[in-house]
PDB file of C-alpha atoms in Angstrom:
ATOM      1  CA  UNK A   1      -9.600 -83.506 -21.946  1.00 61.00           C
ATOM      2  CA  UNK A   2     -10.787 -80.076 -21.021  1.00 75.00           C
ATOM      3  CA  UNK A   3      -8.244 -78.254 -23.288  1.00 88.00           C
ATOM      4  CA  UNK A   4      -6.825 -80.038 -26.259  1.00 93.00           C
ATOM      5  CA  UNK A   5      -4.877 -78.740 -29.412  1.00 96.00           C
ATOM      6  CA  UNK A   6      -5.298 -81.142 -32.563  1.00 97.00           C
ATOM      7  CA  UNK A   7      -2.574 -80.537 -34.921  1.00 97.00           C
ATOM      8  CA  UNK A   8      -2.807 -81.985 -38.486  1.00 97.00           C
ATOM      9  CA  UNK A   9       0.248 -82.743 -40.415  1.00 96.00           C
ATOM     10  CA  UNK A  10      -0.195 -84.129 -43.999  1.00 96.00           C
ATOM     11  CA  UNK A  11       0.951 -85.171 -47.466  1.00 97.00           C
ATOM     12  CA  UNK A  12      -0.384 -83.007 -50.245  1.00 97.00           C
ATOM     13  CA  UNK A  13      -3.740 -84.259 -51.536  1.00 96.00           C
ATOM     14  CA  UNK A  14      -4.628 -86.122 -48.424  1.00 95.00           C
ATOM     15  CA  UNK A  15      -7.462 -83.940 -47.417  1.00 93.00           C
ATOM     16  CA  UNK A  16      -5.954 -82.858 -44.206  1.00 93.00           C
ATOM     17  CA  UNK A  17      -7.803 -79.488 -44.351  1.00 92.00           C
ATOM     18  CA  UNK A  18     -11.185 -81.206 -44.905  1.00 93.00           C
ATOM     19  CA  UNK A  19     -10.456 -83.643 -41.903  1.00 95.00           C
ATOM     20  CA  UNK A  20      -9.658 -80.683 -39.726  1.00 95.00           C
ATOM     21  CA  UNK A  21     -12.703 -78.722 -40.675  1.00 95.00           C
ATOM     22  CA  UNK A  22     -14.859 -81.614 -39.981  1.00 95.00           C
ATOM     23  CA  UNK A  23     -13.301 -82.386 -36.445  1.00 95.00           C
ATOM     24  CA  UNK A  24     -13.499 -78.734 -35.421  1.00 96.00           C
ATOM     25  CA  UNK A  25     -17.176 -78.528 -36.501  1.00 95.00           C
ATOM     26  CA  UNK A  26     -17.870 -82.024 -34.803  1.00 93.00           C
ATOM     27  CA  UNK A  27     -16.299 -80.730 -31.532  1.00 93.00           C
ATOM     28  CA  UNK A  28     -17.420 -77.133 -31.812  1.00 95.00           C
ATOM     29  CA  UNK A  29     -13.828 -75.619 -31.704  1.00 96.00           C
ATOM     30  CA  UNK A  30     -11.984 -73.253 -33.764  1.00 95.00           C
ATOM     31  CA  UNK A  31     -10.258 -74.369 -36.987  1.00 95.00           C
ATOM     32  CA  UNK A  32      -7.003 -72.796 -38.168  1.00 92.00           C
ATOM     33  CA  UNK A  33      -5.267 -73.151 -41.521  1.00 86.00           C
ATOM     34  CA  UNK A  34      -3.206 -70.771 -43.423  1.00 79.00           C
ATOM     35  CA  UNK A  35      -5.993 -68.398 -44.265  1.00 75.00           C
ATOM     36  CA  UNK A  36      -7.191 -68.152 -40.605  1.00 71.00           C
ATOM     37  CA  UNK A  37      -3.821 -68.037 -39.029  1.00 70.00           C
ATOM     38  CA  UNK A  38      -3.308 -64.970 -41.123  1.00 72.00           C
ATOM     39  CA  UNK A  39      -6.582 -63.490 -39.789  1.00 71.00           C
ATOM     40  CA  UNK A  40      -5.448 -64.087 -36.265  1.00 69.00           C
ATOM     41  CA  UNK A  41      -1.985 -62.552 -36.952  1.00 68.00           C
ATOM     42  CA  UNK A  42      -3.932 -59.395 -38.044  1.00 74.00           C
ATOM     43  CA  UNK A  43      -5.628 -59.321 -34.635  1.00 71.00           C
ATOM     44  CA  UNK A  44      -2.363 -59.266 -33.086  1.00 65.00           C
ATOM     45  CA  UNK A  45      -1.224 -56.173 -35.203  1.00 71.00           C
ATOM     46  CA  UNK A  46       1.053 -58.293 -37.616  1.00 69.00           C
ATOM     47  CA  UNK A  47       1.437 -57.770 -41.214  1.00 66.00           C
ATOM     48  CA  UNK A  48      -0.567 -60.748 -42.694  1.00 66.00           C
ATOM     49  CA  UNK A  49       2.011 -60.752 -45.523  1.00 66.00           C
ATOM     50  CA  UNK A  50       4.118 -62.439 -42.731  1.00 61.00           C
ATOM     51  CA  UNK A  51       2.009 -65.644 -42.818  1.00 60.00           C
ATOM     52  CA  UNK A  52       1.817 -65.523 -46.584  1.00 64.00           C
ATOM     53  CA  UNK A  53       5.711 -65.458 -46.844  1.00 59.00           C
ATOM     54  CA  UNK A  54       6.139 -68.138 -44.242  1.00 58.00           C
ATOM     55  CA  UNK A  55       3.564 -70.542 -45.556  1.00 58.00           C
ATOM     56  CA  UNK A  56       5.558 -73.710 -45.263  1.00 57.00           C
ATOM     57  CA  UNK A  57       8.045 -72.538 -47.841  1.00 59.00           C
ATOM     58  CA  UNK A  58      11.622 -73.960 -47.758  1.00 54.00           C
ATOM     59  CA  UNK A  59      14.017 -71.955 -45.867  1.00 55.00           C
ATOM     60  CA  UNK A  60      16.193 -71.205 -48.823  1.00 53.00           C
ATOM     61  CA  UNK A  61      13.204 -69.336 -50.292  1.00 47.00           C
ATOM     62  CA  UNK A  62      12.430 -67.323 -47.239  1.00 45.00           C
ATOM     63  CA  UNK A  63      16.269 -66.515 -46.794  1.00 47.00           C
ATOM     64  CA  UNK A  64      16.428 -65.028 -50.146  1.00 44.00           C
ATOM     65  CA  UNK A  65      13.120 -63.033 -49.524  1.00 40.00           C
ATOM     66  CA  UNK A  66      13.591 -61.477 -46.363  1.00 38.00           C
ATOM     67  CA  UNK A  67      16.162 -59.390 -44.095  1.00 35.00           C
ATOM     68  CA  UNK A  68      16.624 -58.928 -40.348  1.00 32.00           C
ATOM     69  CA  UNK A  69      15.845 -61.414 -37.261  1.00 33.00           C
ATOM     70  CA  UNK A  70      13.259 -60.445 -34.740  1.00 34.00           C
ATOM     71  CA  UNK A  71      14.414 -61.991 -31.308  1.00 36.00           C
ATOM     72  CA  UNK A  72      13.998 -65.309 -29.982  1.00 37.00           C
ATOM     73  CA  UNK A  73      11.401 -65.033 -27.055  1.00 42.00           C
ATOM     74  CA  UNK A  74       8.877 -67.858 -26.717  1.00 47.00           C
ATOM     75  CA  UNK A  75       6.316 -66.013 -24.922  1.00 53.00           C
ATOM     76  CA  UNK A  76       2.875 -65.917 -26.595  1.00 53.00           C
ATOM     77  CA  UNK A  77       2.079 -62.421 -28.207  1.00 47.00           C
ATOM     78  CA  UNK A  78      -0.729 -59.990 -27.187  1.00 47.00           C
ATOM     79  CA  UNK A  79      -2.570 -57.546 -29.441  1.00 42.00           C
ATOM     80  CA  UNK A  80      -0.493 -54.931 -30.892  1.00 43.00           C
ATOM     81  CA  UNK A  81       2.902 -56.916 -30.121  1.00 44.00           C
ATOM     82  CA  UNK A  82       3.730 -57.093 -33.689  1.00 43.00           C
ATOM     83  CA  UNK A  83       2.741 -53.680 -34.754  1.00 43.00           C
ATOM     84  CA  UNK A  84       5.774 -52.758 -36.282  1.00 45.00           C
ATOM     85  CA  UNK A  85       6.709 -56.091 -37.814  1.00 47.00           C
ATOM     86  CA  UNK A  86       6.359 -56.731 -41.560  1.00 50.00           C
ATOM     87  CA  UNK A  87       7.285 -59.636 -44.004  1.00 49.00           C
ATOM     88  CA  UNK A  88      10.083 -57.532 -45.304  1.00 51.00           C
ATOM     89  CA  UNK A  89      11.818 -56.924 -41.893  1.00 50.00           C
ATOM     90  CA  UNK A  90      12.093 -60.533 -40.532  1.00 58.00           C
ATOM     91  CA  UNK A  91      14.545 -63.351 -41.348  1.00 70.00           C
ATOM     92  CA  UNK A  92      13.133 -66.917 -41.910  1.00 71.00           C
ATOM     93  CA  UNK A  93      13.811 -67.659 -38.142  1.00 79.00           C
ATOM     94  CA  UNK A  94      12.201 -64.299 -37.216  1.00 77.00           C
ATOM     95  CA  UNK A  95       9.120 -65.244 -39.219  1.00 77.00           C
ATOM     96  CA  UNK A  96       8.959 -68.616 -37.749  1.00 83.00           C
ATOM     97  CA  UNK A  97       9.260 -67.165 -34.160  1.00 84.00           C
ATOM     98  CA  UNK A  98       6.529 -64.587 -34.976  1.00 79.00           C
ATOM     99  CA  UNK A  99       4.221 -67.197 -36.393  1.00 82.00           C
ATOM    100  CA  UNK A 100       5.130 -69.544 -33.287  1.00 88.00           C
ATOM    101  CA  UNK A 101       3.825 -66.686 -31.065  1.00 86.00           C
ATOM    102  CA  UNK A 102       0.609 -66.441 -32.772  1.00 85.00           C
ATOM    103  CA  UNK A 103      -0.079 -70.007 -32.623  1.00 91.00           C
ATOM    104  CA  UNK A 104       0.952 -70.296 -28.877  1.00 93.00           C
ATOM    105  CA  UNK A 105      -1.631 -67.321 -28.176  1.00 90.00           C
ATOM    106  CA  UNK A 106      -4.261 -69.167 -30.237  1.00 90.00           C
ATOM    107  CA  UNK A 107      -3.822 -72.269 -28.234  1.00 94.00           C
ATOM    108  CA  UNK A 108      -3.804 -70.235 -24.863  1.00 93.00           C
ATOM    109  CA  UNK A 109      -7.477 -69.456 -25.572  1.00 92.00           C
ATOM    110  CA  UNK A 110      -8.766 -72.920 -25.537  1.00 94.00           C
ATOM    111  CA  UNK A 111      -9.193 -76.212 -27.575  1.00 96.00           C
ATOM    112  CA  UNK A 112      -8.592 -75.827 -31.260  1.00 96.00           C
ATOM    113  CA  UNK A 113      -7.693 -77.499 -34.632  1.00 97.00           C
ATOM    114  CA  UNK A 114      -4.603 -76.241 -36.499  1.00 96.00           C
ATOM    115  CA  UNK A 115      -3.246 -77.690 -39.886  1.00 94.00           C
ATOM    116  CA  UNK A 116       0.415 -77.783 -40.328  1.00 91.00           C
ATOM    117  CA  UNK A 117       2.746 -74.942 -39.632  1.00 90.00           C
ATOM    118  CA  UNK A 118       4.865 -77.117 -37.375  1.00 94.00           C
ATOM    119  CA  UNK A 119       2.213 -76.385 -34.823  1.00 95.00           C
ATOM    120  CA  UNK A 120       2.780 -79.870 -33.141  1.00 96.00           C
ATOM    121  CA  UNK A 121       6.455 -79.122 -32.197  1.00 96.00           C
ATOM    122  CA  UNK A 122       5.559 -75.526 -31.223  1.00 95.00           C
ATOM    123  CA  UNK A 123       3.035 -76.939 -28.743  1.00 96.00           C
ATOM    124  CA  UNK A 124       4.804 -79.973 -27.968  1.00 95.00           C
ATOM    125  CA  UNK A 125       4.931 -79.523 -24.173  1.00 95.00           C
ATOM    126  CA  UNK A 126       1.054 -78.864 -24.168  1.00 96.00           C
ATOM    127  CA  UNK A 127      -0.513 -81.610 -21.990  1.00 94.00           C
ATOM    128  CA  UNK A 128      -3.533 -81.718 -24.429  1.00 95.00           C
ATOM    129  CA  UNK A 129      -1.737 -82.014 -27.628  1.00 97.00           C
ATOM    130  CA  UNK A 130      -2.961 -84.442 -30.238  1.00 97.00           C
ATOM    131  CA  UNK A 131      -0.900 -84.619 -33.264  1.00 97.00           C
ATOM    132  CA  UNK A 132      -1.749 -86.680 -36.340  1.00 97.00           C
ATOM    133  CA  UNK A 133      -0.322 -87.315 -39.840  1.00 98.00           C
ATOM    134  CA  UNK A 134      -2.430 -88.091 -42.682  1.00 97.00           C
ATOM    135  CA  UNK A 135      -0.801 -89.936 -45.577  1.00 97.00           C
ATOM    136  CA  UNK A 136      -1.690 -91.810 -48.691  1.00 97.00           C
ATOM    137  CA  UNK A 137      -0.386 -93.574 -51.798  1.00 97.00           C
ATOM    138  CA  UNK A 138       0.776 -91.157 -54.573  1.00 97.00           C
ATOM    139  CA  UNK A 139      -1.692 -92.729 -56.935  1.00 97.00           C
ATOM    140  CA  UNK A 140      -4.669 -91.918 -54.599  1.00 97.00           C
ATOM    141  CA  UNK A 141      -3.405 -88.190 -53.947  1.00 97.00           C
ATOM    142  CA  UNK A 142      -2.794 -87.584 -57.471  1.00 97.00           C
ATOM    143  CA  UNK A 143      -6.470 -88.540 -58.148  1.00 96.00           C
ATOM    144  CA  UNK A 144      -7.703 -86.465 -55.348  1.00 96.00           C
ATOM    145  CA  UNK A 145      -5.764 -83.375 -56.658  1.00 97.00           C
ATOM    146  CA  UNK A 146      -7.388 -83.696 -60.022  1.00 97.00           C
ATOM    147  CA  UNK A 147     -10.892 -83.803 -58.485  1.00 96.00           C
ATOM    148  CA  UNK A 148     -10.415 -80.954 -56.574  1.00 94.00           C
ATOM    149  CA  UNK A 149      -9.245 -79.022 -59.595  1.00 95.00           C
ATOM    150  CA  UNK A 150      -5.749 -78.169 -58.507  1.00 95.00           C
ATOM    151  CA  UNK A 151      -4.481 -79.832 -61.475  1.00 95.00           C
ATOM    152  CA  UNK A 152      -5.933 -80.785 -65.055  1.00 96.00           C
ATOM    153  CA  UNK A 153      -4.290 -84.350 -65.003  1.00 96.00           C
ATOM    154  CA  UNK A 154      -1.821 -86.667 -63.884  1.00 96.00           C
ATOM    155  CA  UNK A 155       1.009 -84.906 -65.694  1.00 96.00           C
ATOM    156  CA  UNK A 156       0.375 -81.838 -63.620  1.00 96.00           C
ATOM    157  CA  UNK A 157      -0.760 -83.488 -60.238  1.00 97.00           C
ATOM    158  CA  UNK A 158       2.174 -85.758 -59.877  1.00 97.00           C
ATOM    159  CA  UNK A 159       4.973 -83.206 -59.805  1.00 97.00           C
ATOM    160  CA  UNK A 160       2.560 -80.942 -57.545  1.00 97.00           C
ATOM    161  CA  UNK A 161       2.296 -83.383 -54.957  1.00 97.00           C
ATOM    162  CA  UNK A 162       6.075 -84.296 -54.988  1.00 96.00           C
ATOM    163  CA  UNK A 163       6.889 -80.672 -54.944  1.00 95.00           C
ATOM    164  CA  UNK A 164       4.637 -79.885 -52.048  1.00 95.00           C
ATOM    165  CA  UNK A 165       5.672 -82.764 -49.933  1.00 96.00           C
ATOM    166  CA  UNK A 166       9.408 -81.740 -50.442  1.00 94.00           C
ATOM    167  CA  UNK A 167       8.791 -78.048 -49.325  1.00 92.00           C
ATOM    168  CA  UNK A 168       6.662 -79.177 -46.174  1.00 93.00           C
ATOM    169  CA  UNK A 169       9.304 -81.704 -45.165  1.00 94.00           C
ATOM    170  CA  UNK A 170      11.986 -79.402 -45.675  1.00 92.00           C
ATOM    171  CA  UNK A 171      10.358 -76.672 -43.944  1.00 90.00           C
ATOM    172  CA  UNK A 172       9.317 -78.703 -40.864  1.00 94.00           C
ATOM    173  CA  UNK A 173      12.680 -80.443 -40.641  1.00 93.00           C
ATOM    174  CA  UNK A 174      14.617 -77.088 -40.845  1.00 91.00           C
ATOM    175  CA  UNK A 175      12.609 -75.522 -37.885  1.00 91.00           C
ATOM    176  CA  UNK A 176      12.178 -78.475 -35.663  1.00 92.00           C
ATOM    177  CA  UNK A 177      14.019 -81.638 -34.399  1.00 84.00           C
ATOM    178  CA  UNK A 178      13.142 -83.344 -37.764  1.00 89.00           C
ATOM    179  CA  UNK A 179      11.124 -86.443 -38.630  1.00 94.00           C
ATOM    180  CA  UNK A 180       8.216 -84.885 -40.884  1.00 96.00           C
ATOM    181  CA  UNK A 181       6.003 -87.900 -41.672  1.00 96.00           C
ATOM    182  CA  UNK A 182       7.626 -90.344 -39.474  1.00 95.00           C
ATOM    183  CA  UNK A 183       5.134 -92.243 -37.352  1.00 95.00           C
ATOM    184  CA  UNK A 184       7.285 -91.951 -34.140  1.00 94.00           C
ATOM    185  CA  UNK A 185       6.565 -88.154 -34.155  1.00 93.00           C
ATOM    186  CA  UNK A 186       2.746 -88.339 -33.887  1.00 96.00           C
ATOM    187  CA  UNK A 187       0.129 -89.906 -31.779  1.00 95.00           C
ATOM    188  CA  UNK A 188      -2.059 -91.157 -34.761  1.00 96.00           C
ATOM    189  CA  UNK A 189      -1.308 -91.855 -38.463  1.00 97.00           C
ATOM    190  CA  UNK A 190      -3.870 -92.308 -40.968  1.00 97.00           C
ATOM    191  CA  UNK A 191      -3.927 -93.443 -44.626  1.00 97.00           C
ATOM    192  CA  UNK A 192      -6.848 -91.561 -46.300  1.00 96.00           C
ATOM    193  CA  UNK A 193      -6.766 -94.022 -49.159  1.00 96.00           C
ATOM    194  CA  UNK A 194      -8.249 -96.580 -46.220  1.00 96.00           C
ATOM    195  CA  UNK A 195     -10.165 -94.345 -44.055  1.00 94.00           C
ATOM    196  CA  UNK A 196     -12.610 -91.625 -45.284  1.00 92.00           C
ATOM    197  CA  UNK A 197     -12.913 -88.334 -43.542  1.00 91.00           C
ATOM    198  CA  UNK A 198     -15.961 -89.340 -41.619  1.00 93.00           C
ATOM    199  CA  UNK A 199     -13.984 -92.570 -40.030  1.00 95.00           C
ATOM    200  CA  UNK A 200     -10.942 -90.361 -39.350  1.00 94.00           C
ATOM    201  CA  UNK A 201     -13.172 -87.851 -37.406  1.00 93.00           C
ATOM    202  CA  UNK A 202     -14.922 -90.796 -35.685  1.00 94.00           C
ATOM    203  CA  UNK A 203     -11.647 -92.310 -34.518  1.00 94.00           C
ATOM    204  CA  UNK A 204     -10.410 -88.918 -33.181  1.00 92.00           C
ATOM    205  CA  UNK A 205     -13.454 -88.274 -31.262  1.00 91.00           C
ATOM    206  CA  UNK A 206     -13.178 -91.770 -29.714  1.00 92.00           C
ATOM    207  CA  UNK A 207      -9.352 -91.141 -28.879  1.00 91.00           C
ATOM    208  CA  UNK A 208     -10.209 -87.779 -27.326  1.00 89.00           C
ATOM    209  CA  UNK A 209     -13.046 -89.232 -25.189  1.00 86.00           C
ATOM    210  CA  UNK A 210     -10.568 -91.890 -23.707  1.00 85.00           C
ATOM    211  CA  UNK A 211      -8.147 -89.299 -22.504  1.00 77.00           C
TER     212      UNK A 211
END
């Protein structure tokens, strides 16, 4: 594959970002999560608050927070294309459309790794798309959430994991054809309680080298 897009969907606490960073480093290609996508949006003249507002939050939250729609063109954006767009001027659909254009434009530049943001759906027609989903039993994820300092104990970590999973599923299913976390929607699925990040990266590299 000369030009491939690796998109990582994940349950909360599975280490999706760590896996994404590792594979990007191994392959020498750009990595994008919410922070770096926001930086890319700024490059295109978009208010960075747009990405903060659309950060995989459920549509009902966005709809209460935002205003008008921004059109439905599926064409990638160019620098300055969103100079007059701000988080307060877009509906949930408009925000999603703006984010989609930034993702499309990033992918046009060449191979990259993107975590979340329904990028697998946005880039579903790209011939080099590799979509993966990382999951794990809730007990494993709770332990990881505590280890990385997102919660002090199980009492805080368990509802955090469930809340974030629910929000991601709601967001994904609202803006796509549905099926967040369903194996049929992904090329590869990994249980991070059975495969450590190094193993997942090695398997992904082998997959890429055979296609």
